[in-house]
Amino acid sequence: MGFGVSGATAIIFLGLFIAGGTLITTTSTTFEEVDEAHDERQEQLLDRRNTEIAVETARYNSTTGTLNLSVSNEGSTTLSVNGTTLLVDNQYESTASARVDGITATDLWEPGESMTLNLTLAEPSRVKIVTEQGVADTSDVTVT
């Protein structure tokens, strides 16, 4: 056995050492990313469990053509006004003006607060409010 065999063996072991180091680094990074994704999913589930809303009133004024909604945040999660979706008769409505406890310039909907939505449209029969966590409440509309 000459230098060629010893040199080739050293190169093979060096290659295996480098490949093993790369494998360990990649595996470690992958496990960290999976663990972070799992933690994020658990936080989302906790937020969903702690979210509860209720449509207090859904009135349509046939004289003015306006729909007035009052929705309360009955959970323990702070919600986003912009992250809340309004469906009227299964149609997405983005033109509603929202106020949280009388304040229009806010995106925070704290627990215990009520959000009021006003919208001008044709006479609806049902409304549905959906939060950013996917929690929803549906109500029939009272026509006055």
mmCIF file with all atom_site columns, N, CA, C and O in Angstrom, residues 15-54:
data_model
loop_
_atom_site.group_PDB
_atom_site.id
_atom_site.type_symbol
_atom_site.label_atom_id
_atom_site.label_alt_id
_atom_site.label_comp_id
_atom_site.label_asym_id
_atom_site.label_entity_id
_atom_site.label_seq_id
_atom_site.pdbx_PDB_ins_code
_atom_site.Cartn_x
_atom_site.Cartn_y
_atom_site.Cartn_z
_atom_site.occupancy
_atom_site.B_iso_or_equiv
_atom_site.pdbx_formal_charge
_atom_site.auth_seq_id
_atom_site.auth_comp_id
_atom_site.auth_asym_id
_atom_site.auth_atom_id
_atom_site.pdbx_PDB_model_num
ATOM 1   N N  . GLY A 1 15 ? -14.398 13.408 3.202  1.00 0.00 ? 15 GLY A N  1
ATOM 2   C CA . GLY A 1 15 ? -15.691 13.603 2.541  1.00 0.00 ? 15 GLY A CA 1
ATOM 3   C C  . GLY A 1 15 ? -16.845 13.139 3.405  1.00 0.00 ? 15 GLY A C  1
ATOM 4   O O  . GLY A 1 15 ? -17.885 13.808 3.487  1.00 0.00 ? 15 GLY A O  1
ATOM 5   N N  . LEU A 1 16 ? -16.680 11.980 4.059  1.00 0.00 ? 16 LEU A N  1
ATOM 6   C CA . LEU A 1 16 ? -17.716 11.487 4.964  1.00 0.00 ? 16 LEU A CA 1
ATOM 7   C C  . LEU A 1 16 ? -17.897 12.417 6.154  1.00 0.00 ? 16 LEU A C  1
ATOM 8   O O  . LEU A 1 16 ? -19.035 12.657 6.607  1.00 0.00 ? 16 LEU A O  1
ATOM 9   N N  . PHE A 1 17 ? -16.799 12.962 6.675  1.00 0.00 ? 17 PHE A N  1
ATOM 10  C CA . PHE A 1 17 ? -16.874 13.900 7.792  1.00 0.00 ? 17 PHE A CA 1
ATOM 11  C C  . PHE A 1 17 ? -17.637 15.169 7.401  1.00 0.00 ? 17 PHE A C  1
ATOM 12  O O  . PHE A 1 17 ? -18.504 15.644 8.138  1.00 0.00 ? 17 PHE A O  1
ATOM 13  N N  . ILE A 1 18 ? -17.331 15.715 6.237  1.00 0.00 ? 18 ILE A N  1
ATOM 14  C CA . ILE A 1 18 ? -18.020 16.925 5.750  1.00 0.00 ? 18 ILE A CA 1
ATOM 15  C C  . ILE A 1 18 ? -19.494 16.631 5.485  1.00 0.00 ? 18 ILE A C  1
ATOM 16  O O  . ILE A 1 18 ? -20.376 17.415 5.846  1.00 0.00 ? 18 ILE A O  1
ATOM 17  N N  . ALA A 1 19 ? -19.785 15.471 4.855  1.00 0.00 ? 19 ALA A N  1
ATOM 18  C CA . ALA A 1 19 ? -21.175 15.107 4.577  1.00 0.00 ? 19 ALA A CA 1
ATOM 19  C C  . ALA A 1 19 ? -21.953 14.919 5.877  1.00 0.00 ? 19 ALA A C  1
ATOM 20  O O  . ALA A 1 19 ? -23.113 15.336 5.992  1.00 0.00 ? 19 ALA A O  1
ATOM 21  N N  . GLY A 1 20 ? -21.334 14.291 6.876  1.00 0.00 ? 20 GLY A N  1
ATOM 22  C CA . GLY A 1 20 ? -21.993 14.107 8.177  1.00 0.00 ? 20 GLY A CA 1
ATOM 23  C C  . GLY A 1 20 ? -22.291 15.433 8.847  1.00 0.00 ? 20 GLY A C  1
ATOM 24  O O  . GLY A 1 20 ? -23.360 15.629 9.432  1.00 0.00 ? 20 GLY A O  1
ATOM 25  N N  . GLY A 1 21 ? -21.347 16.377 8.783  1.00 0.00 ? 21 GLY A N  1
ATOM 26  C CA . GLY A 1 21 ? -21.565 17.707 9.358  1.00 0.00 ? 21 GLY A CA 1
ATOM 27  C C  . GLY A 1 21 ? -22.703 18.441 8.675  1.00 0.00 ? 21 GLY A C  1
ATOM 28  O O  . GLY A 1 21 ? -23.528 19.090 9.324  1.00 0.00 ? 21 GLY A O  1
ATOM 29  N N  . THR A 1 22 ? -22.760 18.334 7.356  1.00 0.00 ? 22 THR A N  1
ATOM 30  C CA . THR A 1 22 ? -23.839 18.974 6.600  1.00 0.00 ? 22 THR A CA 1
ATOM 31  C C  . THR A 1 22 ? -25.181 18.334 6.939  1.00 0.00 ? 22 THR A C  1
ATOM 32  O O  . THR A 1 22 ? -26.189 19.032 7.107  1.00 0.00 ? 22 THR A O  1
ATOM 33  N N  . LEU A 1 23 ? -25.209 17.021 7.068  1.00 0.00 ? 23 LEU A N  1
ATOM 34  C CA . LEU A 1 23 ? -26.441 16.304 7.405  1.00 0.00 ? 23 LEU A CA 1
ATOM 35  C C  . LEU A 1 23 ? -26.943 16.705 8.789  1.00 0.00 ? 23 LEU A C  1
ATOM 36  O O  . LEU A 1 23 ? -28.131 16.962 8.972  1.00 0.00 ? 23 LEU A O  1
ATOM 37  N N  . ILE A 1 24 ? -26.043 16.793 9.746  1.00 0.00 ? 24 ILE A N  1
ATOM 38  C CA . ILE A 1 24 ? -26.440 17.181 11.106 1.00 0.00 ? 24 ILE A CA 1
ATOM 39  C C  . ILE A 1 24 ? -26.977 18.608 11.126 1.00 0.00 ? 24 ILE A C  1
ATOM 40  O O  . ILE A 1 24 ? -27.998 18.892 11.747 1.00 0.00 ? 24 ILE A O  1
ATOM 41  N N  . THR A 1 25 ? -26.313 19.524 10.436 1.00 0.00 ? 25 THR A N  1
ATOM 42  C CA . THR A 1 25 ? -26.764 20.923 10.380 1.00 0.00 ? 25 THR A CA 1
ATOM 43  C C  . THR A 1 25 ? -28.140 21.031 9.733  1.00 0.00 ? 25 THR A C  1
ATOM 44  O O  . THR A 1 25 ? -29.030 21.712 10.244 1.00 0.00 ? 25 THR A O  1
ATOM 45  N N  . THR A 1 26 ? -28.321 20.345 8.609  1.00 0.00 ? 26 THR A N  1
ATOM 46  C CA . THR A 1 26 ? -29.608 20.380 7.910  1.00 0.00 ? 26 THR A CA 1
ATOM 47  C C  . THR A 1 26 ? -30.716 19.764 8.759  1.00 0.00 ? 26 THR A C  1
ATOM 48  O O  . THR A 1 26 ? -31.818 20.315 8.855  1.00 0.00 ? 26 THR A O  1
ATOM 49  N N  . THR A 1 27 ? -30.451 18.651 9.376  1.00 0.00 ? 27 THR A N  1
ATOM 50  C CA . THR A 1 27 ? -31.444 17.984 10.215 1.00 0.00 ? 27 THR A CA 1
ATOM 51  C C  . THR A 1 27 ? -31.825 18.857 11.403 1.00 0.00 ? 27 THR A C  1
ATOM 52  O O  . THR A 1 27 ? -33.000 18.981 11.736 1.00 0.00 ? 27 THR A O  1
ATOM 53  N N  . SER A 1 28 ? -30.838 19.481 12.020 1.00 0.00 ? 28 SER A N  1
ATOM 54  C CA . SER A 1 28 ? -31.098 20.351 13.163 1.00 0.00 ? 28 SER A CA 1
ATOM 55  C C  . SER A 1 28 ? -31.973 21.539 12.763 1.00 0.00 ? 28 SER A C  1
ATOM 56  O O  . SER A 1 28 ? -32.939 21.871 13.448 1.00 0.00 ? 28 SER A O  1
ATOM 57  N N  . THR A 1 29 ? -31.647 22.165 11.641 1.00 0.00 ? 29 THR A N  1
ATOM 58  C CA . THR A 1 29 ? -32.433 23.299 11.153 1.00 0.00 ? 29 THR A CA 1
ATOM 59  C C  . THR A 1 29 ? -33.866 22.876 10.827 1.00 0.00 ? 29 THR A C  1
ATOM 60  O O  . THR A 1 29 ? -34.825 23.580 11.161 1.00 0.00 ? 29 THR A O  1
ATOM 61  N N  . THR A 1 30 ? -34.017 21.726 10.209 1.00 0.00 ? 30 THR A N  1
ATOM 62  C CA . THR A 1 30 ? -35.353 21.233 9.863  1.00 0.00 ? 30 THR A CA 1
ATOM 63  C C  . THR A 1 30 ? -36.186 20.983 11.113 1.00 0.00 ? 30 THR A C  1
ATOM 64  O O  . THR A 1 30 ? -37.357 21.377 11.181 1.00 0.00 ? 30 THR A O  1
ATOM 65  N N  . PHE A 1 31 ? -35.591 20.348 12.123 1.00 0.00 ? 31 PHE A N  1
ATOM 66  C CA . PHE A 1 31 ? -36.323 20.095 13.361 1.00 0.00 ? 31 PHE A CA 1
ATOM 67  C C  . PHE A 1 31 ? -36.706 21.388 14.064 1.00 0.00 ? 31 PHE A C  1
ATOM 68  O O  . PHE A 1 31 ? -37.798 21.494 14.623 1.00 0.00 ? 31 PHE A O  1
ATOM 69  N N  . GLU A 1 32 ? -35.844 22.396 14.027 1.00 0.00 ? 32 GLU A N  1
ATOM 70  C CA . GLU A 1 32 ? -36.165 23.693 14.624 1.00 0.00 ? 32 GLU A CA 1
ATOM 71  C C  . GLU A 1 32 ? -37.342 24.343 13.916 1.00 0.00 ? 32 GLU A C  1
ATOM 72  O O  . GLU A 1 32 ? -38.239 24.896 14.558 1.00 0.00 ? 32 GLU A O  1
ATOM 73  N N  . GLU A 1 33 ? -37.364 24.303 12.579 1.00 0.00 ? 33 GLU A N  1
ATOM 74  C CA . GLU A 1 33 ? -38.462 24.895 11.815 1.00 0.00 ? 33 GLU A CA 1
ATOM 75  C C  . GLU A 1 33 ? -39.778 24.171 12.078 1.00 0.00 ? 33 GLU A C  1
ATOM 76  O O  . GLU A 1 33 ? -40.830 24.802 12.218 1.00 0.00 ? 33 GLU A O  1
ATOM 77  N N  . VAL A 1 34 ? -39.733 22.850 12.159 1.00 0.00 ? 34 VAL A N  1
ATOM 78  C CA . VAL A 1 34 ? -40.947 22.079 12.455 1.00 0.00 ? 34 VAL A CA 1
ATOM 79  C C  . VAL A 1 34 ? -41.436 22.403 13.861 1.00 0.00 ? 34 VAL A C  1
ATOM 80  O O  . VAL A 1 34 ? -42.640 22.561 14.091 1.00 0.00 ? 34 VAL A O  1
ATOM 81  N N  . ASP A 1 35 ? -40.526 22.523 14.812 1.00 0.00 ? 35 ASP A N  1
ATOM 82  C CA . ASP A 1 35 ? -40.895 22.846 16.181 1.00 0.00 ? 35 ASP A CA 1
ATOM 83  C C  . ASP A 1 35 ? -41.522 24.240 16.266 1.00 0.00 ? 35 ASP A C  1
ATOM 84  O O  . ASP A 1 35 ? -42.525 24.441 16.964 1.00 0.00 ? 35 ASP A O  1
ATOM 85  N N  . GLU A 1 36 ? -40.942 25.221 15.555 1.00 0.00 ? 36 GLU A N  1
ATOM 86  C CA . GLU A 1 36 ? -41.512 26.573 15.534 1.00 0.00 ? 36 GLU A CA 1
ATOM 87  C C  . GLU A 1 36 ? -42.905 26.573 14.902 1.00 0.00 ? 36 GLU A C  1
ATOM 88  O O  . GLU A 1 36 ? -43.809 27.258 15.385 1.00 0.00 ? 36 GLU A O  1
ATOM 89  N N  . ALA A 1 37 ? -43.081 25.825 13.824 1.00 0.00 ? 37 ALA A N  1
ATOM 90  C CA . ALA A 1 37 ? -44.397 25.739 13.179 1.00 0.00 ? 37 ALA A CA 1
ATOM 91  C C  . ALA A 1 37 ? -45.409 25.098 14.117 1.00 0.00 ? 37 ALA A C  1
ATOM 92  O O  . ALA A 1 37 ? -46.580 25.526 14.177 1.00 0.00 ? 37 ALA A O  1
ATOM 93  N N  . HIS A 1 38 ? -44.997 24.097 14.860 1.00 0.00 ? 38 HIS A N  1
ATOM 94  C CA . HIS A 1 38 ? -45.889 23.441 15.824 1.00 0.00 ? 38 HIS A CA 1
ATOM 95  C C  . HIS A 1 38 ? -46.302 24.424 16.920 1.00 0.00 ? 38 HIS A C  1
ATOM 96  O O  . HIS A 1 38 ? -47.476 24.491 17.290 1.00 0.00 ? 38 HIS A O  1
ATOM 97  N N  . ASP A 1 39 ? -45.344 25.194 17.439 1.00 0.00 ? 39 ASP A N  1
ATOM 98  C CA . ASP A 1 39 ? -45.652 26.186 18.466 1.00 0.00 ? 39 ASP A CA 1
ATOM 99  C C  . ASP A 1 39 ? -46.604 27.256 17.945 1.00 0.00 ? 39 ASP A C  1
ATOM 100 O O  . ASP A 1 39 ? -47.539 27.666 18.641 1.00 0.00 ? 39 ASP A O  1
ATOM 101 N N  . GLU A 1 40 ? -46.374 27.706 16.723 1.00 0.00 ? 40 GLU A N  1
ATOM 102 C CA . GLU A 1 40 ? -47.251 28.718 16.118 1.00 0.00 ? 40 GLU A CA 1
ATOM 103 C C  . GLU A 1 40 ? -48.667 28.179 15.944 1.00 0.00 ? 40 GLU A C  1
ATOM 104 O O  . GLU A 1 40 ? -49.645 28.865 16.201 1.00 0.00 ? 40 GLU A O  1
ATOM 105 N N  . ARG A 1 41 ? -48.777 26.926 15.535 1.00 0.00 ? 41 ARG A N  1
ATOM 106 C CA . ARG A 1 41 ? -50.092 26.290 15.377 1.00 0.00 ? 41 ARG A CA 1
ATOM 107 C C  . ARG A 1 41 ? -50.805 26.194 16.720 1.00 0.00 ? 41 ARG A C  1
ATOM 108 O O  . ARG A 1 41 ? -52.001 26.436 16.810 1.00 0.00 ? 41 ARG A O  1
ATOM 109 N N  . GLN A 1 42 ? -50.075 25.855 17.770 1.00 0.00 ? 42 GLN A N  1
ATOM 110 C CA . GLN A 1 42 ? -50.682 25.775 19.103 1.00 0.00 ? 42 GLN A CA 1
ATOM 111 C C  . GLN A 1 42 ? -51.182 27.152 19.568 1.00 0.00 ? 42 GLN A C  1
ATOM 112 O O  . GLN A 1 42 ? -52.249 27.249 20.185 1.00 0.00 ? 42 GLN A O  1
ATOM 113 N N  . GLU A 1 43 ? -50.430 28.205 19.263 1.00 0.00 ? 43 GLU A N  1
ATOM 114 C CA . GLU A 1 43 ? -50.866 29.552 19.615 1.00 0.00 ? 43 GLU A CA 1
ATOM 115 C C  . GLU A 1 43 ? -52.132 29.934 18.862 1.00 0.00 ? 43 GLU A C  1
ATOM 116 O O  . GLU A 1 43 ? -53.037 30.562 19.416 1.00 0.00 ? 43 GLU A O  1
ATOM 117 N N  . GLN A 1 44 ? -52.211 29.567 17.573 1.00 0.00 ? 44 GLN A N  1
ATOM 118 C CA . GLN A 1 44 ? -53.410 29.849 16.785 1.00 0.00 ? 44 GLN A CA 1
ATOM 119 C C  . GLN A 1 44 ? -54.620 29.105 17.342 1.00 0.00 ? 44 GLN A C  1
ATOM 120 O O  . GLN A 1 44 ? -55.720 29.657 17.416 1.00 0.00 ? 44 GLN A O  1
ATOM 121 N N  . LEU A 1 45 ? -54.426 27.850 17.739 1.00 0.00 ? 45 LEU A N  1
ATOM 122 C CA . LEU A 1 45 ? -55.524 27.081 18.320 1.00 0.00 ? 45 LEU A CA 1
ATOM 123 C C  . LEU A 1 45 ? -55.983 27.679 19.642 1.00 0.00 ? 45 LEU A C  1
ATOM 124 O O  . LEU A 1 45 ? -57.186 27.731 19.931 1.00 0.00 ? 45 LEU A O  1
ATOM 125 N N  . LEU A 1 46 ? -55.036 28.145 20.460 1.00 0.00 ? 46 LEU A N  1
ATOM 126 C CA . LEU A 1 46 ? -55.391 28.786 21.719 1.00 0.00 ? 46 LEU A CA 1
ATOM 127 C C  . LEU A 1 46 ? -56.184 30.065 21.469 1.00 0.00 ? 46 LEU A C  1
ATOM 128 O O  . LEU A 1 46 ? -57.194 30.318 22.141 1.00 0.00 ? 46 LEU A O  1
ATOM 129 N N  . ASP A 1 47 ? -55.745 30.865 20.492 1.00 0.00 ? 47 ASP A N  1
ATOM 130 C CA . ASP A 1 47 ? -56.492 32.078 20.141 1.00 0.00 ? 47 ASP A CA 1
ATOM 131 C C  . ASP A 1 47 ? -57.903 31.732 19.678 1.00 0.00 ? 47 ASP A C  1
ATOM 132 O O  . ASP A 1 47 ? -58.864 32.417 20.023 1.00 0.00 ? 47 ASP A O  1
ATOM 133 N N  . ARG A 1 48 ? -58.041 30.672 18.888 1.00 0.00 ? 48 ARG A N  1
ATOM 134 C CA . ARG A 1 48 ? -59.359 30.267 18.399 1.00 0.00 ? 48 ARG A CA 1
ATOM 135 C C  . ARG A 1 48 ? -60.254 29.833 19.564 1.00 0.00 ? 48 ARG A C  1
ATOM 136 O O  . ARG A 1 48 ? -61.442 30.173 19.608 1.00 0.00 ? 48 ARG A O  1
ATOM 137 N N  . ARG A 1 49 ? -59.696 29.078 20.514 1.00 0.00 ? 49 ARG A N  1
ATOM 138 C CA . ARG A 1 49 ? -60.486 28.638 21.669 1.00 0.00 ? 49 ARG A CA 1
ATOM 139 C C  . ARG A 1 49 ? -60.916 29.809 22.545 1.00 0.00 ? 49 ARG A C  1
ATOM 140 O O  . ARG A 1 49 ? -61.967 29.755 23.177 1.00 0.00 ? 49 ARG A O  1
ATOM 141 N N  . ASN A 1 50 ? -60.099 30.849 22.592 1.00 0.00 ? 50 ASN A N  1
ATOM 142 C CA . ASN A 1 50 ? -60.398 31.997 23.449 1.00 0.00 ? 50 ASN A CA 1
ATOM 143 C C  . ASN A 1 50 ? -61.193 33.083 22.734 1.00 0.00 ? 50 ASN A C  1
ATOM 144 O O  . ASN A 1 50 ? -61.415 34.147 23.301 1.00 0.00 ? 50 ASN A O  1
ATOM 145 N N  . THR A 1 51 ? -61.599 32.837 21.492 1.00 0.00 ? 51 THR A N  1
ATOM 146 C CA . THR A 1 51 ? -62.353 33.822 20.713 1.00 0.00 ? 51 THR A CA 1
ATOM 147 C C  . THR A 1 51 ? -63.825 33.454 20.716 1.00 0.00 ? 51 THR A C  1
ATOM 148 O O  . THR A 1 51 ? -64.189 32.315 20.433 1.00 0.00 ? 51 THR A O  1
ATOM 149 N N  . GLU A 1 52 ? -64.645 34.438 21.040 1.00 0.00 ? 52 GLU A N  1
ATOM 150 C CA . GLU A 1 52 ? -66.096 34.248 20.978 1.00 0.00 ? 52 GLU A CA 1
ATOM 151 C C  . GLU A 1 52 ? -66.739 35.594 20.656 1.00 0.00 ? 52 GLU A C  1
ATOM 152 O O  . GLU A 1 52 ? -66.411 36.605 21.272 1.00 0.00 ? 52 GLU A O  1
ATOM 153 N N  . ILE A 1 53 ? -67.620 35.595 19.676 1.00 0.00 ? 53 ILE A N  1
ATOM 154 C CA . ILE A 1 53 ? -68.351 36.809 19.317 1.00 0.00 ? 53 ILE A CA 1
ATOM 155 C C  . ILE A 1 53 ? -69.841 36.492 19.301 1.00 0.00 ? 53 ILE A C  1
ATOM 156 O O  . ILE A 1 53 ? -70.232 35.323 19.183 1.00 0.00 ? 53 ILE A O  1
ATOM 157 N N  . ALA A 1 54 ? -70.646 37.534 19.400 1.00 0.00 ? 54 ALA A N  1
ATOM 158 C CA . ALA A 1 54 ? -72.098 37.358 19.344 1.00 0.00 ? 54 ALA A CA 1
ATOM 159 C C  . ALA A 1 54 ? -72.718 38.566 18.660 1.00 0.00 ? 54 ALA A C  1
ATOM 160 O O  . ALA A 1 54 ? -72.404 39.709 19.010 1.00 0.00 ? 54 ALA A O  1
#
